[in-house]
Coordinates of C-alpha atoms in Angstrom, one line a residue:
Chain H
X270 CA 90.2 146.8 113.0
X271 CA 87.6 144.1 112.1
X272 CA 88.1 141.3 109.6
X273 CA 86.8 143.2 106.6
X274 CA 88.8 146.4 107.3
X275 CA 91.9 144.2 107.7
X276 CA 91.4 142.5 104.4
X277 CA 90.9 145.8 102.6
X278 CA 93.9 147.4 104.2
X279 CA 96.4 144.6 103.9
X280 CA 95.4 142.1 101.3
X281 CA 93.2 143.8 98.7
X282 CA 96.3 145.6 97.3
X283 CA 97.8 142.2 96.5
X284 CA 94.8 140.9 94.6
X285 CA 95.2 139.6 91.0
X286 CA 92.3 140.1 88.5
X287 CA 91.0 136.6 89.3
X288 CA 90.7 137.7 92.9
X289 CA 87.9 140.2 92.1
X290 CA 89.3 142.7 94.6
X291 CA 88.8 140.0 97.3
X292 CA 85.2 141.3 97.5
X293 CA 83.5 138.2 96.3
X294 CA 82.8 134.7 97.7
X295 CA 85.5 133.1 95.5
X296 CA 88.0 133.7 92.8
X297 CA 87.2 133.2 89.1
X298 CA 90.1 132.0 86.9
X299 CA 90.0 131.6 83.2
X300 CA 92.7 128.9 82.8
X301 CA 95.3 129.6 80.1
X302 CA 93.9 128.1 76.9
X303 CA 94.8 124.4 76.4
X304 CA 96.8 124.2 79.6
X305 CA 96.4 121.9 82.5
X306 CA 96.4 123.4 86.0
X307 CA 98.7 122.3 88.8
X308 CA 97.6 122.8 92.4
X309 CA 99.5 122.5 95.6
X310 CA 99.1 123.7 99.2
X311 CA 101.6 123.9 102.1
X312 CA 101.3 125.4 105.6
X313 CA 103.7 127.3 107.8
X314 CA 103.0 127.0 111.5
X315 CA 104.6 128.9 114.3
X316 CA 106.9 126.7 116.4
X317 CA 106.9 124.0 113.7
X318 CA 108.0 125.6 110.4
X319 CA 109.1 129.0 111.7
X320 CA 110.3 130.5 115.0
X321 CA 108.2 133.3 116.6
X322 CA 111.1 135.8 116.3
X323 CA 111.6 135.2 112.5
X324 CA 111.1 138.2 110.2
X325 CA 107.5 138.1 109.1
X326 CA 108.5 139.1 105.5
X327 CA 110.7 136.1 105.2
X328 CA 108.0 133.8 106.7
X329 CA 105.6 135.1 104.0
X330 CA 108.2 134.6 101.2
X331 CA 109.1 131.1 102.4
X332 CA 105.4 130.2 102.5
X333 CA 105.1 131.1 98.8
X334 CA 108.5 129.6 97.9
X335 CA 107.8 126.2 99.4
X336 CA 104.7 126.0 97.2
X337 CA 106.5 127.4 94.2
X338 CA 109.1 124.7 94.6
X339 CA 106.3 122.1 94.4
X340 CA 105.2 123.7 91.1
X341 CA 108.8 123.7 89.9
X342 CA 109.0 119.9 90.6
X343 CA 106.0 119.5 88.4
X344 CA 107.5 121.6 85.6
X345 CA 104.6 124.1 86.1
X346 CA 104.6 127.9 85.7
X347 CA 102.9 129.8 88.6
X348 CA 99.8 131.9 88.2
X349 CA 98.7 132.9 91.7
X350 CA 97.6 131.8 95.1
X351 CA 95.0 131.7 97.8
X352 CA 96.1 132.5 101.4
X353 CA 94.8 131.7 104.9
X354 CA 96.0 133.4 108.0
X355 CA 95.2 132.5 111.6
X356 CA 96.6 135.1 113.9
X357 CA 96.3 135.4 117.7
X358 CA 94.9 138.7 118.8
X359 CA 98.3 139.5 120.3
X360 CA 100.0 139.8 116.9
X361 CA 100.8 143.5 116.3
X362 CA 99.9 145.3 113.1
X363 CA 103.6 145.7 112.4
X364 CA 103.8 141.9 112.0
X365 CA 101.0 141.9 109.4
X366 CA 102.6 144.9 107.6
X367 CA 105.9 143.1 107.3
X368 CA 104.2 139.9 106.3
X369 CA 102.3 141.6 103.5
X370 CA 105.4 143.3 102.3
X371 CA 107.1 139.9 101.9
X372 CA 104.1 138.6 99.9
X373 CA 104.3 141.7 97.6
X374 CA 108.0 141.2 97.1
X375 CA 107.7 137.6 95.9
X376 CA 104.5 138.3 93.9
X377 CA 106.6 140.7 91.9
X378 CA 109.6 138.4 91.6
X379 CA 107.6 135.4 90.5
X380 CA 104.9 137.2 88.6
X381 CA 102.0 135.9 90.7
X382 CA 98.9 137.5 92.3
X383 CA 96.6 136.9 95.2
X384 CA 93.4 135.1 94.2
X385 CA 91.6 134.9 97.5
X386 CA 91.8 133.7 101.0
X387 CA 90.5 133.5 104.5
X388 CA 91.6 135.4 107.7
X389 CA 90.7 134.3 111.2
X390 CA 91.8 134.8 114.7
X391 CA 93.5 131.9 116.5
X392 CA 93.8 131.1 120.2
X393 CA 97.6 130.7 120.4
X394 CA 99.9 130.1 117.4
X395 CA 100.1 131.8 114.0
X396 CA 99.0 129.4 111.2
X397 CA 99.5 130.2 107.5
X398 CA 98.7 128.3 104.4
X399 CA 99.1 129.1 100.7
X400 CA 97.5 127.2 97.8
X401 CA 99.5 127.8 94.6
X402 CA 98.0 127.5 91.2
X403 CA 100.2 126.9 88.2
X404 CA 99.9 125.6 84.7
X405 CA 101.6 123.1 82.4
X406 CA 101.2 121.8 78.8
X407 CA 98.8 118.8 78.8
X408 CA 100.6 115.6 79.7
X409 CA 103.9 117.4 80.4
X410 CA 103.8 117.5 84.2
X411 CA 107.0 115.9 85.5
X412 CA 106.1 112.7 87.4
X413 CA 107.8 111.1 90.4
X414 CA 107.3 107.6 89.0
X415 CA 109.1 107.8 85.6
X416 CA 112.7 107.0 86.5
X417 CA 114.3 104.0 84.8
X418 CA 117.3 102.0 85.8
X419 CA 120.4 103.7 84.4
X420 CA 119.0 107.2 84.7
X421 CA 121.5 109.5 86.3
X422 CA 120.6 111.4 89.4
X423 CA 121.1 115.2 89.3
X424 CA 120.5 117.9 91.8
X425 CA 120.3 121.7 91.2
X426 CA 122.2 124.2 93.3
X427 CA 123.8 123.1 96.6
X428 CA 122.6 120.6 99.2
X429 CA 122.4 120.8 102.9
X430 CA 122.6 124.6 103.4
X431 CA 119.2 125.0 104.8
X432 CA 119.6 122.3 107.5
X433 CA 122.9 123.8 108.5
X434 CA 121.3 127.3 108.5
X435 CA 118.7 126.0 110.9
X436 CA 121.5 124.8 113.2
X437 CA 123.1 128.2 112.9
X438 CA 119.8 130.0 113.7
X439 CA 119.5 127.9 116.8
X440 CA 123.1 128.8 117.9
X441 CA 124.5 125.4 117.3
X442 CA 127.1 126.4 114.7
X443 CA 128.7 129.5 113.4
X444 CA 127.6 131.1 110.1
X445 CA 130.0 134.0 109.6
X446 CA 128.8 134.9 106.1
X447 CA 125.1 134.5 106.9
X448 CA 124.7 132.3 103.8
X449 CA 123.5 129.2 105.5
X450 CA 121.0 131.2 107.6
X451 CA 119.7 132.9 104.4
X452 CA 119.2 129.6 102.7
X453 CA 117.2 128.3 105.6
X454 CA 115.0 131.4 105.7
X455 CA 114.6 132.1 102.0
X456 CA 114.9 129.2 99.6
X457 CA 115.2 129.7 95.8
X458 CA 112.5 127.6 94.1
X459 CA 113.7 126.5 90.7
X460 CA 110.6 127.5 88.8
X461 CA 110.8 128.2 85.1
X462 CA 113.2 125.4 83.9
X463 CA 111.9 123.7 80.8
X464 CA 112.6 120.1 81.8
X465 CA 109.7 118.3 80.1
X466 CA 111.0 115.7 77.6
X467 CA 114.5 115.8 79.3
X468 CA 114.0 114.4 82.8
X469 CA 112.1 111.2 83.4
X470 CA 111.2 112.0 87.0
X471 CA 111.5 115.0 89.4
X472 CA 110.9 116.0 93.0
X473 CA 111.9 118.9 95.1
X474 CA 114.1 118.3 98.1
X475 CA 112.0 119.4 101.1
X476 CA 112.4 116.4 103.4
X477 CA 116.1 115.9 102.8
X478 CA 118.1 114.4 99.8
X479 CA 118.1 110.8 100.9
X480 CA 114.4 110.8 101.9
X481 CA 113.2 112.5 98.8
X482 CA 115.4 110.3 96.6
X483 CA 113.6 107.4 98.4
X484 CA 110.2 108.9 97.3
X485 CA 111.4 108.9 93.7
X486 CA 112.7 105.3 94.1
X487 CA 109.4 104.1 95.5
X488 CA 107.4 105.9 92.9
X489 CA 109.5 104.3 90.1
X490 CA 110.0 100.9 91.7
X491 CA 113.8 101.2 91.8
X492 CA 116.7 101.6 94.0
X493 CA 119.5 104.2 93.7
X494 CA 123.1 104.8 94.7
X495 CA 124.6 108.2 95.3
X496 CA 128.2 109.1 96.0
X497 CA 128.5 111.3 99.1
X498 CA 131.5 113.2 97.7
X499 CA 129.7 114.2 94.6
X500 CA 126.9 116.0 96.4
X501 CA 127.4 119.7 95.6
X502 CA 128.1 121.9 98.6
X503 CA 128.3 125.6 99.1
X504 CA 131.7 127.0 100.2
X505 CA 130.1 127.6 103.6
X506 CA 128.7 124.0 103.9
X507 CA 132.0 122.5 102.7
X508 CA 134.0 124.5 105.3
X509 CA 132.2 122.7 108.1
X510 CA 133.8 119.5 107.1
X511 CA 132.8 115.8 107.3
X512 CA 131.2 116.1 110.8
X513 CA 128.1 117.5 109.1
X514 CA 127.9 115.0 106.3
X515 CA 124.7 113.5 107.7
X516 CA 123.0 116.8 108.3
X517 CA 123.7 117.7 104.6
X518 CA 122.4 114.5 103.2
X519 CA 119.3 114.2 105.4
X520 CA 118.5 117.7 106.3
X521 CA 115.4 119.3 104.7
X522 CA 114.2 122.6 103.4
X523 CA 116.7 123.0 100.5
X524 CA 114.0 123.2 97.8
X525 CA 116.5 122.2 95.1
X526 CA 115.3 119.8 92.4
X527 CA 116.2 116.2 92.4
X528 CA 116.0 114.8 88.8
X529 CA 116.2 111.5 87.0
X530 CA 118.0 112.0 83.7
X531 CA 118.5 109.4 80.9
X532 CA 122.2 109.6 79.9
X533 CA 121.4 110.8 76.4
X534 CA 119.6 113.8 77.9
X535 CA 122.4 115.1 80.1
X536 CA 123.5 117.7 77.5
X537 CA 120.0 119.0 77.1
X538 CA 119.6 119.2 80.9
X539 CA 122.6 121.4 81.2
X540 CA 121.4 123.6 78.4
X541 CA 117.9 123.9 80.0
X542 CA 119.5 124.9 83.3
X543 CA 121.7 127.6 81.8
X544 CA 123.7 129.3 84.6
X545 CA 122.0 127.2 87.4
X546 CA 124.5 124.5 88.4
X547 CA 123.3 120.9 88.0
X548 CA 125.4 118.1 89.4
X549 CA 125.3 114.4 88.8
X550 CA 125.5 112.5 92.1
X551 CA 124.5 108.9 91.3
X552 CA 122.3 106.6 89.4
X553 CA 119.0 104.7 89.6
X554 CA 119.3 100.9 89.6
X555 CA 117.2 97.8 90.2
X556 CA 116.3 97.3 93.8
X557 CA 114.4 99.2 96.4
X558 CA 117.0 101.0 98.6
X559 CA 118.9 104.2 98.6
X560 CA 122.6 103.5 99.1
X561 CA 125.0 106.3 99.9
X562 CA 128.7 105.3 99.1
X563 CA 132.1 107.0 99.6
X564 CA 134.4 107.8 96.7
X565 CA 135.9 104.4 97.0
X566 CA 132.5 102.7 96.8
X567 CA 132.1 101.8 100.5
X568 CA 128.6 102.1 101.9
X569 CA 127.9 104.9 104.4
X570 CA 125.3 104.4 107.1
X571 CA 123.0 107.2 108.1
X572 CA 121.2 107.1 111.4
X573 CA 118.4 109.4 110.3
X574 CA 116.8 109.3 106.9
X575 CA 114.9 112.5 106.8
X576 CA 113.8 115.7 108.4
X577 CA 110.4 116.4 109.9
X578 CA 110.4 120.0 111.0
X579 CA 111.7 121.4 114.3
Chain P
X286 CA 103.0 106.4 112.3
X287 CA 105.0 109.0 110.3
X288 CA 103.6 111.6 107.9
X289 CA 103.9 109.4 104.9
X290 CA 102.3 106.4 106.5
X291 CA 99.5 108.6 107.8
X292 CA 98.8 110.1 104.4
X293 CA 98.7 106.6 102.8
X294 CA 96.4 105.2 105.5
X295 CA 93.9 108.0 105.8
X296 CA 94.0 110.3 102.9
X297 CA 95.1 108.4 99.8
X298 CA 91.8 106.4 99.7
X299 CA 90.1 109.8 99.2
X300 CA 92.1 110.9 96.2
X301 CA 90.5 111.9 92.9
X302 CA 92.3 111.2 89.7
X303 CA 93.8 114.8 89.7
X304 CA 95.4 113.9 93.0
X305 CA 97.7 111.4 91.5
X306 CA 97.4 109.1 94.5
X307 CA 98.7 111.9 96.6
X308 CA 102.1 110.6 95.6
X309 CA 103.3 113.6 93.7
X310 CA 104.4 117.2 94.5
X311 CA 101.1 118.7 93.3
X312 CA 97.8 117.8 91.7
X313 CA 97.3 118.1 87.9
X314 CA 93.8 119.1 86.8
X315 CA 92.5 119.3 83.2
X316 CA 89.8 122.0 83.6
X317 CA 86.4 121.1 82.0
X318 CA 86.6 122.3 78.4
X319 CA 85.6 125.9 78.0
X320 CA 84.8 126.5 81.7
X321 CA 86.2 129.0 84.1
X322 CA 87.4 127.8 87.5
X323 CA 86.2 129.1 90.8
X324 CA 88.5 128.8 93.8
X325 CA 87.9 129.4 97.4
X326 CA 89.5 128.6 100.8
X327 CA 88.2 128.5 104.4
X328 CA 89.7 127.4 107.6
X329 CA 88.2 125.7 110.7
X330 CA 90.2 126.3 113.9
X331 CA 89.7 124.6 117.2
X332 CA 88.2 127.0 119.7
X333 CA 87.3 129.5 117.0
X334 CA 85.1 127.6 114.5
X335 CA 84.6 124.3 116.4
X336 CA 84.6 123.1 119.9
X337 CA 87.2 120.4 121.0
X338 CA 84.4 118.0 121.8
X339 CA 82.6 118.2 118.5
X340 CA 82.3 115.1 116.4
X341 CA 85.3 115.1 114.0
X342 CA 83.2 113.7 111.1
X343 CA 80.9 116.8 111.4
X344 CA 83.9 119.1 111.6
X345 CA 85.2 117.6 108.4
X346 CA 81.8 118.0 106.7
X347 CA 81.3 121.5 107.8
X348 CA 84.8 122.4 106.6
X349 CA 83.8 121.2 103.1
X350 CA 80.3 122.6 103.2
X351 CA 81.4 126.2 104.2
X352 CA 83.6 126.2 101.1
X353 CA 80.9 124.5 99.0
X354 CA 78.5 127.3 100.0
X355 CA 81.0 129.8 98.6
X356 CA 81.0 128.0 95.3
X357 CA 77.1 128.0 95.5
X358 CA 77.1 131.7 95.9
X359 CA 79.2 132.0 92.7
X360 CA 76.8 129.6 90.8
X361 CA 79.7 127.2 90.4
X362 CA 79.7 123.4 90.4
X363 CA 82.3 121.7 92.6
X364 CA 85.1 119.5 91.3
X365 CA 87.4 118.7 94.3
X366 CA 89.6 120.1 97.0
X367 CA 92.9 120.4 98.7
X368 CA 93.2 119.9 102.4
X369 CA 95.6 120.9 105.2
X370 CA 95.6 119.4 108.6
X371 CA 97.6 120.7 111.6
X372 CA 97.2 118.3 114.5
X373 CA 98.7 118.3 117.9
X374 CA 100.5 115.0 118.7
X375 CA 97.8 114.4 121.4
X376 CA 95.1 113.9 118.8
X377 CA 94.2 110.2 118.8
X378 CA 93.9 108.0 115.7
X379 CA 90.2 107.7 116.4
X380 CA 89.8 111.4 115.7
X381 CA 91.5 111.1 112.4
X382 CA 89.5 108.1 111.5
X383 CA 86.2 109.9 112.2
X384 CA 87.4 113.0 110.4
X385 CA 88.3 111.1 107.2
X386 CA 84.9 109.3 107.4
X387 CA 83.2 112.6 107.3
X388 CA 85.2 113.8 104.3
X389 CA 84.4 110.6 102.5
X390 CA 80.6 111.0 103.2
X391 CA 80.5 114.5 101.8
X392 CA 82.8 113.6 98.9
X393 CA 80.1 111.1 97.9
X394 CA 77.2 113.4 98.5
X395 CA 78.7 116.3 96.5
X396 CA 80.6 114.4 93.9
X397 CA 84.0 115.8 94.7
X398 CA 87.4 114.2 95.3
X399 CA 90.6 115.0 97.2
X400 CA 93.2 116.7 94.9
X401 CA 96.1 117.1 97.4
X402 CA 97.1 118.6 100.7
X403 CA 99.6 119.0 103.5
X404 CA 99.7 117.4 106.9
X405 CA 101.7 118.7 109.8
X406 CA 101.9 118.5 113.6
X407 CA 100.9 121.6 115.5
X408 CA 101.9 122.7 119.0
X409 CA 98.4 123.2 120.6
X410 CA 95.2 123.5 118.5
X411 CA 93.8 121.6 115.6
X412 CA 93.9 123.8 112.4
X413 CA 92.1 122.7 109.2
X414 CA 91.8 124.3 105.8
X415 CA 90.1 123.3 102.5
X416 CA 90.6 124.9 99.1
X417 CA 87.6 124.1 96.9
X418 CA 87.8 124.1 93.2
X419 CA 84.7 124.4 91.1
X420 CA 83.7 125.5 87.6
X421 CA 81.3 127.8 85.9
X422 CA 80.4 128.9 82.3
X423 CA 82.6 131.8 81.2
X424 CA 81.2 135.1 82.4
X425 CA 78.4 133.4 84.3
X426 CA 79.8 133.6 87.9
X427 CA 77.2 135.3 90.1
X428 CA 78.6 138.6 91.3
X429 CA 78.1 140.5 94.6
X430 CA 78.0 143.9 92.8
X431 CA 75.2 143.4 90.3
X432 CA 72.1 144.3 92.4
X433 CA 69.9 147.2 91.1
X434 CA 67.4 149.4 93.0
X435 CA 64.1 147.7 92.9
X436 CA 65.6 144.2 92.8
X437 CA 63.8 142.0 95.4
X438 CA 65.8 140.3 98.2
X439 CA 65.3 136.6 98.5
X440 CA 66.8 134.0 100.8
X441 CA 66.8 130.2 100.5
X442 CA 65.8 127.9 103.3
X443 CA 65.4 129.3 106.9
X444 CA 67.4 131.9 108.7
X445 CA 68.9 132.0 112.1
X446 CA 68.9 128.3 112.9
X447 CA 72.7 127.9 113.1
X448 CA 73.2 130.8 115.5
X449 CA 70.4 129.5 117.8
X450 CA 72.0 126.0 117.5
X451 CA 75.3 127.4 118.7
X452 CA 73.5 128.8 121.7
X453 CA 71.9 125.4 122.3
X454 CA 75.3 123.6 122.0
X455 CA 76.6 126.0 124.7
X456 CA 73.7 125.2 126.9
X457 CA 72.0 128.6 126.7
X458 CA 68.7 127.5 125.2
X459 CA 66.8 124.2 124.8
X460 CA 66.7 122.4 121.4
X461 CA 64.4 119.4 122.1
X462 CA 64.2 118.2 118.5
X463 CA 68.0 118.7 117.9
X464 CA 67.2 120.6 114.6
X465 CA 68.9 123.9 115.6
X466 CA 72.0 122.0 116.8
X467 CA 72.1 120.0 113.6
X468 CA 71.9 123.2 111.5
X469 CA 74.8 124.7 113.4
X470 CA 77.0 121.6 113.0
X471 CA 76.1 120.6 109.5
X472 CA 74.9 123.3 107.1
X473 CA 73.3 122.5 103.7
X474 CA 75.2 124.4 101.0
X475 CA 72.9 125.3 98.1
X476 CA 75.1 124.1 95.3
X477 CA 73.7 123.1 92.0
X478 CA 71.0 125.8 91.5
X479 CA 71.0 127.3 88.0
X480 CA 70.8 131.0 88.9
X481 CA 72.8 132.6 86.1
X482 CA 70.7 135.0 84.1
X483 CA 68.0 135.0 86.9
X484 CA 69.7 136.7 89.9
X485 CA 71.6 140.0 89.6
X486 CA 73.8 139.4 92.7
X487 CA 74.4 136.6 95.2
X488 CA 76.2 135.9 98.5
X489 CA 76.0 133.1 101.0
X490 CA 75.0 134.0 104.5
X491 CA 78.0 133.1 106.6
X492 CA 78.4 136.3 108.8
X493 CA 74.7 136.9 109.4
X494 CA 71.8 138.1 107.3
X495 CA 72.2 141.8 108.0
X496 CA 75.9 141.8 107.6
X497 CA 76.0 139.8 104.4
X498 CA 73.2 142.0 103.0
X499 CA 75.5 144.9 103.8
X500 CA 78.2 143.3 101.7
X501 CA 75.8 143.0 98.7
X502 CA 74.7 146.6 99.3
X503 CA 78.3 147.9 99.4
X504 CA 79.2 145.9 96.4
X505 CA 76.3 147.3 94.4
X506 CA 76.4 150.9 95.8
X507 CA 72.9 150.5 97.2
X508 CA 70.9 150.4 100.4
X509 CA 68.2 147.8 101.3
X510 CA 65.2 147.4 103.4
X511 CA 64.0 144.1 104.8
X512 CA 60.9 143.2 106.8
X513 CA 61.7 141.2 109.9
X514 CA 58.5 139.3 109.9
X515 CA 59.1 138.1 106.4
X516 CA 62.4 136.4 107.2
X517 CA 61.7 132.6 107.0
X518 CA 62.1 130.7 110.2
X519 CA 62.1 127.0 111.0
X520 CA 59.4 125.8 113.3
X521 CA 62.0 125.4 116.0
X522 CA 63.4 129.0 115.6
X523 CA 59.9 130.5 115.4
X524 CA 58.9 128.7 118.7
X525 CA 61.6 130.6 120.5
X526 CA 59.7 133.8 119.9
X527 CA 60.6 137.5 119.5
X528 CA 63.3 137.4 122.2
X529 CA 65.7 135.8 119.6
X530 CA 64.9 138.2 116.7
X531 CA 68.3 139.8 116.8
X532 CA 70.1 136.4 117.0
X533 CA 68.2 135.3 114.0
X534 CA 68.9 138.4 111.9
X535 CA 72.6 138.8 112.8
X536 CA 73.8 135.3 113.7
X537 CA 76.1 133.6 111.3
X538 CA 76.8 130.1 109.9
X539 CA 73.5 129.6 108.1
X540 CA 75.0 129.1 104.6
X541 CA 71.8 129.9 102.9
X542 CA 71.9 132.1 99.8
X543 CA 70.9 135.7 99.8
X544 CA 69.9 136.8 96.3
X545 CA 69.1 140.0 94.4
X546 CA 66.2 139.2 91.9
X547 CA 64.7 141.6 89.4
X548 CA 60.9 141.4 89.7
X549 CA 60.4 140.0 86.3
X550 CA 62.7 137.0 87.2
X551 CA 60.9 135.9 90.3
X552 CA 58.9 133.1 88.6
X553 CA 62.2 131.8 87.0
X554 CA 63.9 131.9 90.4
X555 CA 61.1 129.8 91.9
X556 CA 61.4 127.3 89.1
X557 CA 65.2 127.1 89.4
X558 CA 64.9 126.4 93.1
X559 CA 62.3 123.6 92.7
X560 CA 61.5 122.1 96.1
X561 CA 63.9 124.4 98.0
X562 CA 62.0 127.2 99.6
X563 CA 62.9 130.8 98.6
X564 CA 61.3 133.7 100.3
X565 CA 61.1 137.4 99.5
X566 CA 62.1 139.5 102.4
X567 CA 62.7 143.0 101.1
X568 CA 64.1 145.2 98.3
X569 CA 67.2 147.0 97.2
X570 CA 66.9 150.8 97.1
X571 CA 69.0 153.9 96.7
X572 CA 71.1 154.6 99.7
X573 CA 73.9 152.9 101.6
X574 CA 72.3 151.4 104.7
X575 CA 70.4 148.2 105.6
X576 CA 67.1 149.0 107.3
X577 CA 65.2 146.3 109.1
X578 CA 61.5 147.2 109.6
X579 CA 58.5 145.7 111.3
X580 CA 55.3 144.7 109.5
X581 CA 53.9 148.2 110.1
X582 CA 57.1 149.7 108.6
X583 CA 58.7 150.9 111.8
X584 CA 62.5 150.6 111.9
X585 CA 64.0 148.1 114.3
X586 CA 67.4 148.8 115.8
X587 CA 69.9 146.0 116.1
X588 CA 72.8 146.3 118.6
X589 CA 75.0 143.9 116.8
X590 CA 75.4 143.7 113.1
X591 CA 77.2 140.4 112.5
X592 CA 78.8 137.4 113.9
X593 CA 82.5 136.8 114.1
X594 CA 83.0 133.3 115.4
X595 CA 82.9 132.1 119.1

């Protein structure tokens, strides 16, 4: 099957209108009237971001979801995406079939379509990229640099599951319910929350809570303090106890949102998040460091400040 | 140097305004008022699209130019791009320095800026992608499917140089002036021509003249006939003689434009192209095949219809 037959068989059924049936040199997109576009790209590389034995459908969905999470951190709504695949000739058709099934599932869940892409062979590893295109009201994109001293630090969902799930997938801890593994393989990007005018800064937690909080601090010229005991945990993560505190605080891949919220906006934040849990874990303050303290206020030292893939 | 230091040192100086200093989760782009956006992505993979010893600055520029050529084939003007890099840890800083220098050169030549991207390590090969964003007047994007029987077939520039240049780079033919090699390493995308309303269909020649003409034919439900002797050649390609006819007609990577032009628009086409040579090489007709004929009208048989990388 040559490149063109492969595109027609696997990818053309995924095409959105802007993709012109994947039969043109490029996609043509009429942006929603009066909206600004939000653009982001992420890659998933074999041996770096996923393991060769991982389910290709989940690899596809995580590729989209990592990017959707970046749109969520900007307060943007998704429209569609461009895809590149670099596949060694040894990759069987069943891999591609499962990969495309995963894309189709998440296209349906998130209301997005395929705009275009590029397929190629590669010499050794599988390499994948997705460029996600979203939109936002003019001037309403959530910045990283808008936090002010006294803003409260909130996170959505639960923290640390994905890093613990990676340990479980590598056989280093037990995950009887499968929850931690699931969170590592299939994050839930928090797209669709209406946070403009409520939060003063936002980022998604991809590199780890402490490191991504550091990004918000640097962006805003501030320091921050968080209380380790306030960081929300899943039942499964909590059951592993204090030995995994550092993994939870510094492990990446959670794709929850980390938000700076002025105290007077806390009620509005809770309303905007609806059934999605949001938890206050600390506060921005003058300075330039991220401090993690115990319930009694004693500083905790972390040996590793962030996660950089396998 | 970690990921963030590397981005700050090498890529932040390339950022356009929409890129927010590469310090946010995504780029925010206010589309030009009343314009549609044109989006395309292409990859350059070590061992597939470039050779490990190639000059990294030229790899960078060819990455941009392959995508710019897709915008040119749509009649779009470029705005900027997103970039991904996957680099083995063995890649020296000097490679990245040269790569970024190449990006900067072409940003300046084509008036584009960096909107965002993603950097990662990889296990073995270098993998690069660029997503180019351009714009076009509503409804004015040049299609692949608009050719009609009787439309003349035109090409810009000269054909076959890049495929011959690849042979030269691999030591299989002599290239005393270096022209063929240069055309293989650094294509000239034909962006900026005002072809809307003049041509009825367009494509850029990336897979080879015959194969890309086949794409136009399939898109438009037509056949085509071209005269081999009319295909415009550089002095260097012509000097190699008839032995390389097939390489010239089927070799890829030229990034010239292949255009369908109604006879009454030929004068307007020449005016729109200015000093850039455009040459009539044949005609669209009823049918579904691409015929290549000699000056006396006899059909030529080509054993290979297109190029699919190294």
